[in-house]
């Protein structure tokens, strides 16, 4: 697992120059950011490490399918592959994607919507300052524990440290749609997102 600073996102935050709070939600909702900048901003959002440790892991623990794997609790053995349908995709299944206006959003955009409605704390989603490099075969608990350790080692506040993780920040509904039609999602497209 590799965590690195996201220089592209730092440049974007300077370019847009907006605070990460309710004002950002109003700006995005009112289309006050130009279309391309809005797309870039939405693509730059990350999830707080605090949320990953708490709300996200609670969702993983609540996943009903495969309550145990090889005799161990699911939340300690589940990989990203295991949680993709029940945790990642289900979170945004009934949310309109702010990027394309269609039903089915990424996990992070579903959280953004909940944040706008004040159903979750206001600091769960914000411009990512780190990007995580990992594999979908990794255990979710190991990923989250590594991010928590990263915060502790670097004296970072998990509530204000936002990480961009492809499985949570790319719209998996659109990826699945493309895969069902036999279309592959080129790496270059994922690279442009981040």
PDB file of C-alpha atoms in Angstrom:
ATOM      1  CA  UNK A   1       0.000   0.000   0.000  1.00  0.00           C
ATOM      2  CA  UNK A   2       1.476   3.328  -1.033  1.00  0.00           C
ATOM      3  CA  UNK A   3       0.196   6.735   0.049  1.00  0.00           C
ATOM      4  CA  UNK A   4       1.489   9.816  -1.692  1.00  0.00           C
ATOM      5  CA  UNK A   5       0.812  13.522  -1.787  1.00  0.00           C
ATOM      6  CA  UNK A   6      -1.454  14.555  -4.619  1.00  0.00           C
ATOM      7  CA  UNK A   7       0.246  17.525  -6.361  1.00  0.00           C
ATOM      8  CA  UNK A   8      -2.423  17.747  -9.070  1.00  0.00           C
ATOM      9  CA  UNK A   9      -5.055  18.210  -6.401  1.00  0.00           C
ATOM     10  CA  UNK A  10      -3.052  20.886  -4.622  1.00  0.00           C
ATOM     11  CA  UNK A  11      -2.835  22.847  -7.882  1.00  0.00           C
ATOM     12  CA  UNK A  12      -6.554  22.420  -8.459  1.00  0.00           C
ATOM     13  CA  UNK A  13      -7.429  23.621  -4.954  1.00  0.00           C
ATOM     14  CA  UNK A  14      -5.307  26.749  -5.539  1.00  0.00           C
ATOM     15  CA  UNK A  15      -6.938  27.301  -8.943  1.00  0.00           C
ATOM     16  CA  UNK A  16     -10.468  27.001  -7.606  1.00  0.00           C
ATOM     17  CA  UNK A  17      -9.577  28.718  -4.318  1.00  0.00           C
ATOM     18  CA  UNK A  18     -12.683  27.726  -2.408  1.00  0.00           C
ATOM     19  CA  UNK A  19     -12.923  26.464   1.157  1.00  0.00           C
ATOM     20  CA  UNK A  20     -13.960  22.890   1.867  1.00  0.00           C
ATOM     21  CA  UNK A  21     -17.195  23.402   3.765  1.00  0.00           C
ATOM     22  CA  UNK A  22     -20.861  24.014   3.100  1.00  0.00           C
ATOM     23  CA  UNK A  23     -19.891  26.917   0.808  1.00  0.00           C
ATOM     24  CA  UNK A  24     -18.237  24.466  -1.581  1.00  0.00           C
ATOM     25  CA  UNK A  25     -21.426  22.415  -1.707  1.00  0.00           C
ATOM     26  CA  UNK A  26     -23.400  25.563  -2.531  1.00  0.00           C
ATOM     27  CA  UNK A  27     -20.907  26.568  -5.218  1.00  0.00           C
ATOM     28  CA  UNK A  28     -21.044  23.135  -6.858  1.00  0.00           C
ATOM     29  CA  UNK A  29     -24.840  22.910  -6.495  1.00  0.00           C
ATOM     30  CA  UNK A  30     -25.346  26.359  -8.008  1.00  0.00           C
ATOM     31  CA  UNK A  31     -22.956  25.641 -10.883  1.00  0.00           C
ATOM     32  CA  UNK A  32     -20.833  28.629  -9.923  1.00  0.00           C
ATOM     33  CA  UNK A  33     -17.718  26.694 -10.915  1.00  0.00           C
ATOM     34  CA  UNK A  34     -17.188  26.432 -14.676  1.00  0.00           C
ATOM     35  CA  UNK A  35     -18.121  23.034 -16.064  1.00  0.00           C
ATOM     36  CA  UNK A  36     -14.575  21.740 -16.502  1.00  0.00           C
ATOM     37  CA  UNK A  37     -13.509  23.093 -13.127  1.00  0.00           C
ATOM     38  CA  UNK A  38     -16.609  21.534 -11.564  1.00  0.00           C
ATOM     39  CA  UNK A  39     -15.694  18.189 -13.107  1.00  0.00           C
ATOM     40  CA  UNK A  40     -12.115  18.540 -11.884  1.00  0.00           C
ATOM     41  CA  UNK A  41     -13.286  19.529  -8.424  1.00  0.00           C
ATOM     42  CA  UNK A  42     -15.711  16.608  -8.158  1.00  0.00           C
ATOM     43  CA  UNK A  43     -12.965  14.279  -9.381  1.00  0.00           C
ATOM     44  CA  UNK A  44     -10.569  15.581  -6.741  1.00  0.00           C
ATOM     45  CA  UNK A  45     -12.724  14.772  -3.729  1.00  0.00           C
ATOM     46  CA  UNK A  46     -11.468  12.331  -1.167  1.00  0.00           C
ATOM     47  CA  UNK A  47     -12.790  10.714   1.984  1.00  0.00           C
ATOM     48  CA  UNK A  48     -11.507  11.496   5.458  1.00  0.00           C
ATOM     49  CA  UNK A  49      -9.470   8.797   7.070  1.00  0.00           C
ATOM     50  CA  UNK A  50     -11.639   9.256  10.148  1.00  0.00           C
ATOM     51  CA  UNK A  51     -14.731   8.249   8.118  1.00  0.00           C
ATOM     52  CA  UNK A  52     -12.891   5.239   6.715  1.00  0.00           C
ATOM     53  CA  UNK A  53     -12.062   4.115  10.267  1.00  0.00           C
ATOM     54  CA  UNK A  54     -15.597   4.646  11.541  1.00  0.00           C
ATOM     55  CA  UNK A  55     -18.549   4.912   9.137  1.00  0.00           C
ATOM     56  CA  UNK A  56     -16.970   2.957   6.286  1.00  0.00           C
ATOM     57  CA  UNK A  57     -15.774   0.120   8.508  1.00  0.00           C
ATOM     58  CA  UNK A  58     -19.231  -0.009  10.116  1.00  0.00           C
ATOM     59  CA  UNK A  59     -20.666  -0.511   6.610  1.00  0.00           C
ATOM     60  CA  UNK A  60     -18.151  -3.272   5.931  1.00  0.00           C
ATOM     61  CA  UNK A  61     -19.070  -4.937   9.232  1.00  0.00           C
ATOM     62  CA  UNK A  62     -22.757  -4.707   8.345  1.00  0.00           C
ATOM     63  CA  UNK A  63     -22.280  -6.407   4.978  1.00  0.00           C
ATOM     64  CA  UNK A  64     -24.618  -9.396   5.192  1.00  0.00           C
ATOM     65  CA  UNK A  65     -23.176 -11.673   2.542  1.00  0.00           C
ATOM     66  CA  UNK A  66     -20.261 -13.799   3.735  1.00  0.00           C
ATOM     67  CA  UNK A  67     -20.487 -12.943   7.420  1.00  0.00           C
ATOM     68  CA  UNK A  68     -17.434 -15.147   7.871  1.00  0.00           C
ATOM     69  CA  UNK A  69     -14.691 -16.129   5.467  1.00  0.00           C
ATOM     70  CA  UNK A  70     -12.698 -19.222   6.388  1.00  0.00           C
ATOM     71  CA  UNK A  71     -14.008 -18.942   9.950  1.00  0.00           C
ATOM     72  CA  UNK A  72     -12.923 -15.301  10.429  1.00  0.00           C
ATOM     73  CA  UNK A  73     -15.263 -12.291  10.701  1.00  0.00           C
ATOM     74  CA  UNK A  74     -15.947 -10.746   7.308  1.00  0.00           C
ATOM     75  CA  UNK A  75     -14.786  -7.259   8.343  1.00  0.00           C
ATOM     76  CA  UNK A  76     -11.267  -8.580   9.052  1.00  0.00           C
ATOM     77  CA  UNK A  77     -10.940 -10.683   5.895  1.00  0.00           C
ATOM     78  CA  UNK A  78     -12.983  -8.813   3.266  1.00  0.00           C
ATOM     79  CA  UNK A  79     -11.111  -7.536   0.239  1.00  0.00           C
ATOM     80  CA  UNK A  80     -12.125  -4.600  -1.928  1.00  0.00           C
ATOM     81  CA  UNK A  81     -13.514  -7.139  -4.425  1.00  0.00           C
ATOM     82  CA  UNK A  82     -15.697  -8.602  -1.662  1.00  0.00           C
ATOM     83  CA  UNK A  83     -17.250  -5.291  -0.614  1.00  0.00           C
ATOM     84  CA  UNK A  84     -17.690  -3.696  -4.045  1.00  0.00           C
ATOM     85  CA  UNK A  85     -21.328  -4.741  -4.602  1.00  0.00           C
ATOM     86  CA  UNK A  86     -22.727  -4.421  -1.072  1.00  0.00           C
ATOM     87  CA  UNK A  87     -20.784  -1.504   0.333  1.00  0.00           C
ATOM     88  CA  UNK A  88     -19.277   0.548  -2.493  1.00  0.00           C
ATOM     89  CA  UNK A  89     -21.961   0.320  -5.204  1.00  0.00           C
ATOM     90  CA  UNK A  90     -24.929   0.167  -2.877  1.00  0.00           C
ATOM     91  CA  UNK A  91     -23.945   3.479  -1.227  1.00  0.00           C
ATOM     92  CA  UNK A  92     -24.490   5.454  -4.436  1.00  0.00           C
ATOM     93  CA  UNK A  93     -27.122   3.259  -6.103  1.00  0.00           C
ATOM     94  CA  UNK A  94     -29.982   5.698  -5.391  1.00  0.00           C
ATOM     95  CA  UNK A  95     -27.936   8.904  -5.715  1.00  0.00           C
ATOM     96  CA  UNK A  96     -27.805  11.078  -8.817  1.00  0.00           C
ATOM     97  CA  UNK A  97     -24.208  11.360  -9.973  1.00  0.00           C
ATOM     98  CA  UNK A  98     -23.161  15.032  -9.933  1.00  0.00           C
ATOM     99  CA  UNK A  99     -20.746  14.394 -12.805  1.00  0.00           C
ATOM    100  CA  UNK A 100     -23.151  13.013 -15.433  1.00  0.00           C
ATOM    101  CA  UNK A 101     -26.605  13.611 -13.885  1.00  0.00           C
ATOM    102  CA  UNK A 102     -27.528   9.926 -14.040  1.00  0.00           C
ATOM    103  CA  UNK A 103     -28.697   7.597 -11.292  1.00  0.00           C
ATOM    104  CA  UNK A 104     -25.832   5.788  -9.586  1.00  0.00           C
ATOM    105  CA  UNK A 105     -22.947   7.758  -8.121  1.00  0.00           C
ATOM    106  CA  UNK A 106     -19.528   6.983  -6.766  1.00  0.00           C
ATOM    107  CA  UNK A 107     -19.207   6.275  -3.057  1.00  0.00           C
ATOM    108  CA  UNK A 108     -17.593   9.666  -2.427  1.00  0.00           C
ATOM    109  CA  UNK A 109     -20.354  11.533  -4.279  1.00  0.00           C
ATOM    110  CA  UNK A 110     -23.006   9.633  -2.310  1.00  0.00           C
ATOM    111  CA  UNK A 111     -21.249  10.799   0.858  1.00  0.00           C
ATOM    112  CA  UNK A 112     -21.146  14.354  -0.526  1.00  0.00           C
ATOM    113  CA  UNK A 113     -24.919  14.232  -0.968  1.00  0.00           C
ATOM    114  CA  UNK A 114     -25.392  12.935   2.594  1.00  0.00           C
ATOM    115  CA  UNK A 115     -23.083  15.675   3.810  1.00  0.00           C
ATOM    116  CA  UNK A 116     -25.202  18.305   2.006  1.00  0.00           C
ATOM    117  CA  UNK A 117     -28.299  16.912   3.720  1.00  0.00           C
ATOM    118  CA  UNK A 118     -26.430  17.030   7.045  1.00  0.00           C
ATOM    119  CA  UNK A 119     -26.978  13.298   7.538  1.00  0.00           C
ATOM    120  CA  UNK A 120     -23.270  12.757   8.182  1.00  0.00           C
ATOM    121  CA  UNK A 121     -20.640  15.100   9.664  1.00  0.00           C
ATOM    122  CA  UNK A 122     -19.527  18.037   7.484  1.00  0.00           C
ATOM    123  CA  UNK A 123     -15.908  16.899   7.337  1.00  0.00           C
ATOM    124  CA  UNK A 124     -16.330  13.442   5.777  1.00  0.00           C
ATOM    125  CA  UNK A 125     -15.641  14.582   2.179  1.00  0.00           C
ATOM    126  CA  UNK A 126     -13.123  17.179   1.080  1.00  0.00           C
ATOM    127  CA  UNK A 127     -10.459  17.852  -1.543  1.00  0.00           C
ATOM    128  CA  UNK A 128      -8.024  14.949  -1.383  1.00  0.00           C
ATOM    129  CA  UNK A 129      -4.530  15.701  -0.243  1.00  0.00           C
ATOM    130  CA  UNK A 130      -3.335  12.106  -0.627  1.00  0.00           C
ATOM    131  CA  UNK A 131      -3.858   9.332  -3.144  1.00  0.00           C
ATOM    132  CA  UNK A 132      -3.760   5.670  -2.227  1.00  0.00           C
ATOM    133  CA  UNK A 133      -2.121   3.094  -4.451  1.00  0.00           C
ATOM    134  CA  UNK A 134      -3.278  -0.425  -3.605  1.00  0.00           C
ATOM    135  CA  UNK A 135      -4.777  -3.579  -5.091  1.00  0.00           C
ATOM    136  CA  UNK A 136      -8.408  -4.714  -5.024  1.00  0.00           C
ATOM    137  CA  UNK A 137      -7.247  -8.011  -3.533  1.00  0.00           C
ATOM    138  CA  UNK A 138      -6.003  -6.258  -0.380  1.00  0.00           C
ATOM    139  CA  UNK A 139      -7.985  -6.647   2.811  1.00  0.00           C
ATOM    140  CA  UNK A 140     -10.082  -3.565   3.519  1.00  0.00           C
ATOM    141  CA  UNK A 141      -9.120  -3.583   7.191  1.00  0.00           C
ATOM    142  CA  UNK A 142      -5.417  -3.577   6.265  1.00  0.00           C
ATOM    143  CA  UNK A 143      -5.956  -0.595   3.951  1.00  0.00           C
ATOM    144  CA  UNK A 144      -7.828   1.398   6.593  1.00  0.00           C
ATOM    145  CA  UNK A 145      -5.346   0.461   9.341  1.00  0.00           C
ATOM    146  CA  UNK A 146      -2.452   1.542   7.099  1.00  0.00           C
ATOM    147  CA  UNK A 147      -4.111   4.919   6.486  1.00  0.00           C
ATOM    148  CA  UNK A 148      -4.676   5.380  10.225  1.00  0.00           C
ATOM    149  CA  UNK A 149      -1.019   4.504  10.872  1.00  0.00           C
ATOM    150  CA  UNK A 150      -0.004   6.970   8.149  1.00  0.00           C
ATOM    151  CA  UNK A 151      -1.889   9.737   9.964  1.00  0.00           C
ATOM    152  CA  UNK A 152      -0.374   8.830  13.309  1.00  0.00           C
ATOM    153  CA  UNK A 153       3.179   8.551  11.954  1.00  0.00           C
ATOM    154  CA  UNK A 154       2.908  11.906  10.173  1.00  0.00           C
ATOM    155  CA  UNK A 155       0.993  13.709  12.946  1.00  0.00           C
ATOM    156  CA  UNK A 156      -2.037  14.249  10.677  1.00  0.00           C
ATOM    157  CA  UNK A 157      -5.583  14.721  11.872  1.00  0.00           C
ATOM    158  CA  UNK A 158      -7.661  11.853  10.389  1.00  0.00           C
ATOM    159  CA  UNK A 159     -10.727  14.145  10.289  1.00  0.00           C
ATOM    160  CA  UNK A 160      -8.995  16.585   7.935  1.00  0.00           C
ATOM    161  CA  UNK A 161      -6.837  14.172   5.976  1.00  0.00           C
ATOM    162  CA  UNK A 162      -8.627  13.201   2.771  1.00  0.00           C
ATOM    163  CA  UNK A 163      -7.578  10.324   0.573  1.00  0.00           C
ATOM    164  CA  UNK A 164      -8.494   9.598  -3.035  1.00  0.00           C
ATOM    165  CA  UNK A 165      -9.072   5.862  -3.477  1.00  0.00           C
ATOM    166  CA  UNK A 166     -10.125   4.664  -6.927  1.00  0.00           C
ATOM    167  CA  UNK A 167     -12.730   2.143  -5.735  1.00  0.00           C
ATOM    168  CA  UNK A 168     -14.501   4.830  -3.681  1.00  0.00           C
ATOM    169  CA  UNK A 169     -13.876   7.885  -5.853  1.00  0.00           C
ATOM    170  CA  UNK A 170     -14.430   6.490  -9.364  1.00  0.00           C
ATOM    171  CA  UNK A 171     -18.046   5.757 -10.233  1.00  0.00           C
ATOM    172  CA  UNK A 172     -18.137   1.964 -10.141  1.00  0.00           C
ATOM    173  CA  UNK A 173     -21.650   1.994 -11.638  1.00  0.00           C
ATOM    174  CA  UNK A 174     -20.227   3.481 -14.863  1.00  0.00           C
ATOM    175  CA  UNK A 175     -17.276   1.099 -14.815  1.00  0.00           C
ATOM    176  CA  UNK A 176     -19.697  -1.858 -14.520  1.00  0.00           C
ATOM    177  CA  UNK A 177     -21.874  -0.494 -17.352  1.00  0.00           C
ATOM    178  CA  UNK A 178     -18.876  -0.325 -19.628  1.00  0.00           C
ATOM    179  CA  UNK A 179     -17.669  -3.780 -18.675  1.00  0.00           C
ATOM    180  CA  UNK A 180     -21.123  -5.268 -19.376  1.00  0.00           C
ATOM    181  CA  UNK A 181     -20.943  -3.972 -22.951  1.00  0.00           C
ATOM    182  CA  UNK A 182     -17.488  -5.499 -23.359  1.00  0.00           C
ATOM    183  CA  UNK A 183     -15.789  -2.123 -23.253  1.00  0.00           C
ATOM    184  CA  UNK A 184     -12.691  -1.887 -21.125  1.00  0.00           C
ATOM    185  CA  UNK A 185     -11.859   1.220 -19.191  1.00  0.00           C
ATOM    186  CA  UNK A 186      -8.435   2.340 -20.413  1.00  0.00           C
ATOM    187  CA  UNK A 187      -5.818   3.105 -17.776  1.00  0.00           C
ATOM    188  CA  UNK A 188      -5.322   6.535 -19.355  1.00  0.00           C
ATOM    189  CA  UNK A 189      -8.897   7.420 -18.430  1.00  0.00           C
ATOM    190  CA  UNK A 190      -8.302   6.512 -14.785  1.00  0.00           C
ATOM    191  CA  UNK A 191      -5.030   8.440 -14.872  1.00  0.00           C
ATOM    192  CA  UNK A 192      -6.823  11.556 -16.160  1.00  0.00           C
ATOM    193  CA  UNK A 193      -9.325  11.334 -13.313  1.00  0.00           C
ATOM    194  CA  UNK A 194      -6.482  11.665 -10.877  1.00  0.00           C
TER     195      UNK A 194
END
